[in-house]
Coordinates of C-alpha atoms and ligand atoms in Angstrom, one line a residue:
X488 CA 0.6 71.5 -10.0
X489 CA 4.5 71.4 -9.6
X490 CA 5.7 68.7 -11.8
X491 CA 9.1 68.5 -10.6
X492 CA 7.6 67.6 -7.0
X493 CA 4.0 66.4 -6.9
X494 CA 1.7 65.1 -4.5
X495 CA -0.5 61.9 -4.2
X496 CA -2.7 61.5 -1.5
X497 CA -2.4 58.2 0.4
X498 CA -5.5 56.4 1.9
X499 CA -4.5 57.2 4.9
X500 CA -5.6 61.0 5.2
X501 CA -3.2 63.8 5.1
X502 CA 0.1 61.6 4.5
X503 CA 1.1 61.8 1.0
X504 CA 4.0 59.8 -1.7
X505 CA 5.6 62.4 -3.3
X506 CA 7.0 62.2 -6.6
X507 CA 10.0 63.4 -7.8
X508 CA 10.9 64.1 -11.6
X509 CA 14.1 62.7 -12.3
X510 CA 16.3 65.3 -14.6
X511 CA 18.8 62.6 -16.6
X512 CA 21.5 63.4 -19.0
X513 CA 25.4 62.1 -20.0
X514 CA 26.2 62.8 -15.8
X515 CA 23.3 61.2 -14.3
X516 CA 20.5 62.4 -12.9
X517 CA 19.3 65.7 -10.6
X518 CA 15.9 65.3 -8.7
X519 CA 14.0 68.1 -5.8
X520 CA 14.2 66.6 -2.2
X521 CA 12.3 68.8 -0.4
X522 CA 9.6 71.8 -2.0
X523 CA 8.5 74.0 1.0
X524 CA 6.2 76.0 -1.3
X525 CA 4.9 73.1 -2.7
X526 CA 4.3 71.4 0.2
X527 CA 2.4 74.8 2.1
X528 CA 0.5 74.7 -0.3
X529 CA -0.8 71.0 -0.3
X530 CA -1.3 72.4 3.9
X531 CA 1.9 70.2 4.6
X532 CA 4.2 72.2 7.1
X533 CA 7.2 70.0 7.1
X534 CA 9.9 72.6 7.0
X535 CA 13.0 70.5 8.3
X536 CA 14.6 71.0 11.7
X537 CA 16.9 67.5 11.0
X538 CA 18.1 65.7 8.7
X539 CA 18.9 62.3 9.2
X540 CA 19.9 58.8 7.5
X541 CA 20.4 55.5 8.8
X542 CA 22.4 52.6 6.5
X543 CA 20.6 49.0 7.0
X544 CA 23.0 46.3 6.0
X545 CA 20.7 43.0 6.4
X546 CA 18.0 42.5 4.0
X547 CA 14.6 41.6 6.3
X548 CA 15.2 44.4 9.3
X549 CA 13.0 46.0 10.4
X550 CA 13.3 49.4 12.1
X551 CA 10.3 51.1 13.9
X552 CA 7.8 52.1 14.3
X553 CA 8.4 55.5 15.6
X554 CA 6.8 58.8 16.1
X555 CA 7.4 61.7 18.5
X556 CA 4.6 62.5 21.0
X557 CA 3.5 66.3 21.4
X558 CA 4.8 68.9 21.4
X559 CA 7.1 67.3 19.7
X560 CA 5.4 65.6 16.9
X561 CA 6.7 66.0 13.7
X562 CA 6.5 65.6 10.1
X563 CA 8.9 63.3 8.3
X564 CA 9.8 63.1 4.5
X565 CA 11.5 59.8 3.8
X566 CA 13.6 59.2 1.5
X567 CA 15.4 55.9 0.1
X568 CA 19.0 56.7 -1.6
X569 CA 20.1 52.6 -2.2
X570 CA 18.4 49.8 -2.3
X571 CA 15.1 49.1 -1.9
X572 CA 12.4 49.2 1.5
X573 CA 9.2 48.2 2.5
X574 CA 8.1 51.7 4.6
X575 CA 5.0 51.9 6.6
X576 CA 2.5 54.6 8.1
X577 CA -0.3 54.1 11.1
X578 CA -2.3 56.3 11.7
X579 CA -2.1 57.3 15.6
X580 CA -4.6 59.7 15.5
X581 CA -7.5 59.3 18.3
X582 CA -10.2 61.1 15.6
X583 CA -9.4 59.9 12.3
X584 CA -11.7 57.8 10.6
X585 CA -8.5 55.5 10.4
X586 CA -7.0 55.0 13.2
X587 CA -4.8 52.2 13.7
X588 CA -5.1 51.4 10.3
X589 CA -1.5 51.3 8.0
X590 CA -0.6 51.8 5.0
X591 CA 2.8 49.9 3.4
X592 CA 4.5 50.7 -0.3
X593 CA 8.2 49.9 -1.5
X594 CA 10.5 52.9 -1.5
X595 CA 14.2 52.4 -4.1
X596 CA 17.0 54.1 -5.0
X597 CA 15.1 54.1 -8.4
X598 CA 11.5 55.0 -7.5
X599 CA 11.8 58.1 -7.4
X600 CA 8.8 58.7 -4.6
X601 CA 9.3 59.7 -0.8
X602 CA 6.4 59.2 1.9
X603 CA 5.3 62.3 3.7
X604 CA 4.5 61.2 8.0
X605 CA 2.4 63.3 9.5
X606 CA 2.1 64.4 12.9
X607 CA 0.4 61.8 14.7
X608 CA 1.5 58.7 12.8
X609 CA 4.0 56.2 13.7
X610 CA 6.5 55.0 10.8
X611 CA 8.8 52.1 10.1
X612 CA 10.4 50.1 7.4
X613 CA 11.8 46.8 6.0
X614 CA 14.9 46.5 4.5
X615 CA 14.0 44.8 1.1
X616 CA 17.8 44.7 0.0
X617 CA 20.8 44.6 1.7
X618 CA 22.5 48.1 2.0
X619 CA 19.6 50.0 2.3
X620 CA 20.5 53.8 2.8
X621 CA 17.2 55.7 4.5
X622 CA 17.4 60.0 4.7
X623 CA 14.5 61.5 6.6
X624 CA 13.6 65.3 6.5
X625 CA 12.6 66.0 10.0
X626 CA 10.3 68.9 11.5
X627 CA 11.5 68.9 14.6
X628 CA 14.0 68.2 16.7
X629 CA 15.1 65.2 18.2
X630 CA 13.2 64.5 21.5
X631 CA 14.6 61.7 23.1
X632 CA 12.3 61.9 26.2
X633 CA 9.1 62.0 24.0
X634 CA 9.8 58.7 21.6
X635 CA 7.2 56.8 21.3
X636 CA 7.3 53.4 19.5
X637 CA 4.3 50.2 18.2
X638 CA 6.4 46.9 18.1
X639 CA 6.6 45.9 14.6
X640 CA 5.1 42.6 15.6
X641 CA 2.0 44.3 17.0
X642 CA -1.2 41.8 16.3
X643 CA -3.3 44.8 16.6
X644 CA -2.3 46.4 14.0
X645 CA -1.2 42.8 12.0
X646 CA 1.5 44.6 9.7
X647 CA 1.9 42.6 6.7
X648 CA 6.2 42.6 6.4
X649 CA 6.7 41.0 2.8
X650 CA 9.7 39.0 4.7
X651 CA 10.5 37.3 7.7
X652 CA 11.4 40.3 10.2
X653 CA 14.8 40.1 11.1
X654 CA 17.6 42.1 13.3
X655 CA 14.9 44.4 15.2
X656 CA 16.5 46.7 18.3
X657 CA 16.0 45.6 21.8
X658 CA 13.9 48.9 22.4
X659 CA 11.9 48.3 19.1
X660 CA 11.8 44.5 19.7
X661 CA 10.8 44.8 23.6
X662 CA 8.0 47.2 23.2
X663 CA 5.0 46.2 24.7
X664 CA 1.6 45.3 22.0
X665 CA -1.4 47.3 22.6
X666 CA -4.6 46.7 24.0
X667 CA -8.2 48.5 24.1
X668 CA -7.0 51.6 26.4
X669 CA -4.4 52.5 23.9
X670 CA -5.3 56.4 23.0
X671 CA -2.7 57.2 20.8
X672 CA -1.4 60.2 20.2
X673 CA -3.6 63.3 20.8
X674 CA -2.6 66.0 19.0
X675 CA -3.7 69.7 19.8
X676 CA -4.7 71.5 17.2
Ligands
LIG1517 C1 16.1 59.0 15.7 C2 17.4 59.6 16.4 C3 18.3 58.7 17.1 N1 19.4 59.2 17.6 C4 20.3 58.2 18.3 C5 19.6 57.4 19.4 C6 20.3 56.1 19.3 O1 21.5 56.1 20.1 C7 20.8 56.0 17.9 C8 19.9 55.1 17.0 O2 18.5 55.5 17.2 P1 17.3 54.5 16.8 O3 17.6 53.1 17.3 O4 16.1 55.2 17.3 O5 17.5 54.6 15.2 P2 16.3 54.1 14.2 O6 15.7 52.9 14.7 O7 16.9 54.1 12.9 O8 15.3 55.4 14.3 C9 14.7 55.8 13.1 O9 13.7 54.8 12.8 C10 12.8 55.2 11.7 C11 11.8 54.1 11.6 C12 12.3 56.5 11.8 O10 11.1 56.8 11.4 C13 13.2 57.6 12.2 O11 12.6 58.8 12.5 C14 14.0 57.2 13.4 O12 13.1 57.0 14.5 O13 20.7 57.3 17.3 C15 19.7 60.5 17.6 O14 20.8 61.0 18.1 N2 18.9 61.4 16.9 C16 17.8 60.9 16.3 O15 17.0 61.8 15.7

């Protein structure tokens, strides 16, 4: 195993935290972002077509939850550079033994661990501190006609935000919940 960049397996199958070995001395610290070896060879293609970052001022917002449908799914590494966020996975996937089901851990400045979002997942966060600063390894490019989005509120899915959600988008906020013919999204494989 790489112990500069490792793997953990989440529960929800094939998304993963990373962890990141922090390298510390009189300057500060040095850390791996992204391991495309290391990531191959856990069968993680996330090799980045973007990178992005978004800055959240307000403690309690909420942005998501997102994914691309095909063929422009992608993979997403996230990353939290300040402050501290609440992120969170579901799993879109018609076939898996868990769909619709999330999964929800804090990201900081100081945890040192980054979420791997698989194709066929949708992902969001809570800001947990003002000033949070989010940076996202993208696999693909943007694909503004093939967004897809859950509202965060969704009682199907009954996220459990540690704080009162606050400051959501209008095309987050005014998304439309689910109901029994939702498919999400089938990925060919
Ligand atoms: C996501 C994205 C947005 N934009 C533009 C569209 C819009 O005018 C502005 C803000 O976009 P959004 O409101 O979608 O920003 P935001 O809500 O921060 O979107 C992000 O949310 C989190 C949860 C994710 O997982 C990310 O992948 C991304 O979808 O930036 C791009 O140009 N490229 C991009 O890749």
């Amino acid at each position: 195993m790489n112990q500069d960049f490792s793997l953990e397996p989440l529960p929800l199958a094939g998304a993963f935290r990373i962890r990141h070995k922090v390298f510390a001395d009189q300057r500060g610290m040095f850390k791996r972002i992204g391991c495309h070896q290391t990531l191959l060879d856990a069968g993680v293609d996330a090799q980045p077509r973007q990178v992005n970052c978004s800055m959240t001022p307000v403690k309690g917002t909420v942005r998501g939850m997102h994914y691309q449908m095909p063929p422009a799914a992608e993979v997403k590494i996230v990353n939290c550079f300040h402050g501290e966020l609440f992120d969170v996975l579901i799993d879109l996937r018609p076939n898996s033994a868990t769909f619709l089901q999330w999964h929800g851990e804090r990201l900081s400045a100081d945890s040192h661990t980054s979420l791997i979002v698989p194709k066929g997942f949708a992902h969001g966060f809570q800001a947990l501190s003002d000033n949070v600063l989010m940076m996202y390894l993208n696999s693909t490019d943007y694909s503004p006609d093939l967004e897809g989005g859950l509202n965060p509120l969704d009682p199907t899915i009954n996220v459990k935000w540690p704080l009162p959600v606050v400051g959501l988008s209008a095309k987050d906020g005014g998304r439309e919940f689910i109901d029994s013919h939702f498919d999400g999204i089938p990925l060919v494989t």
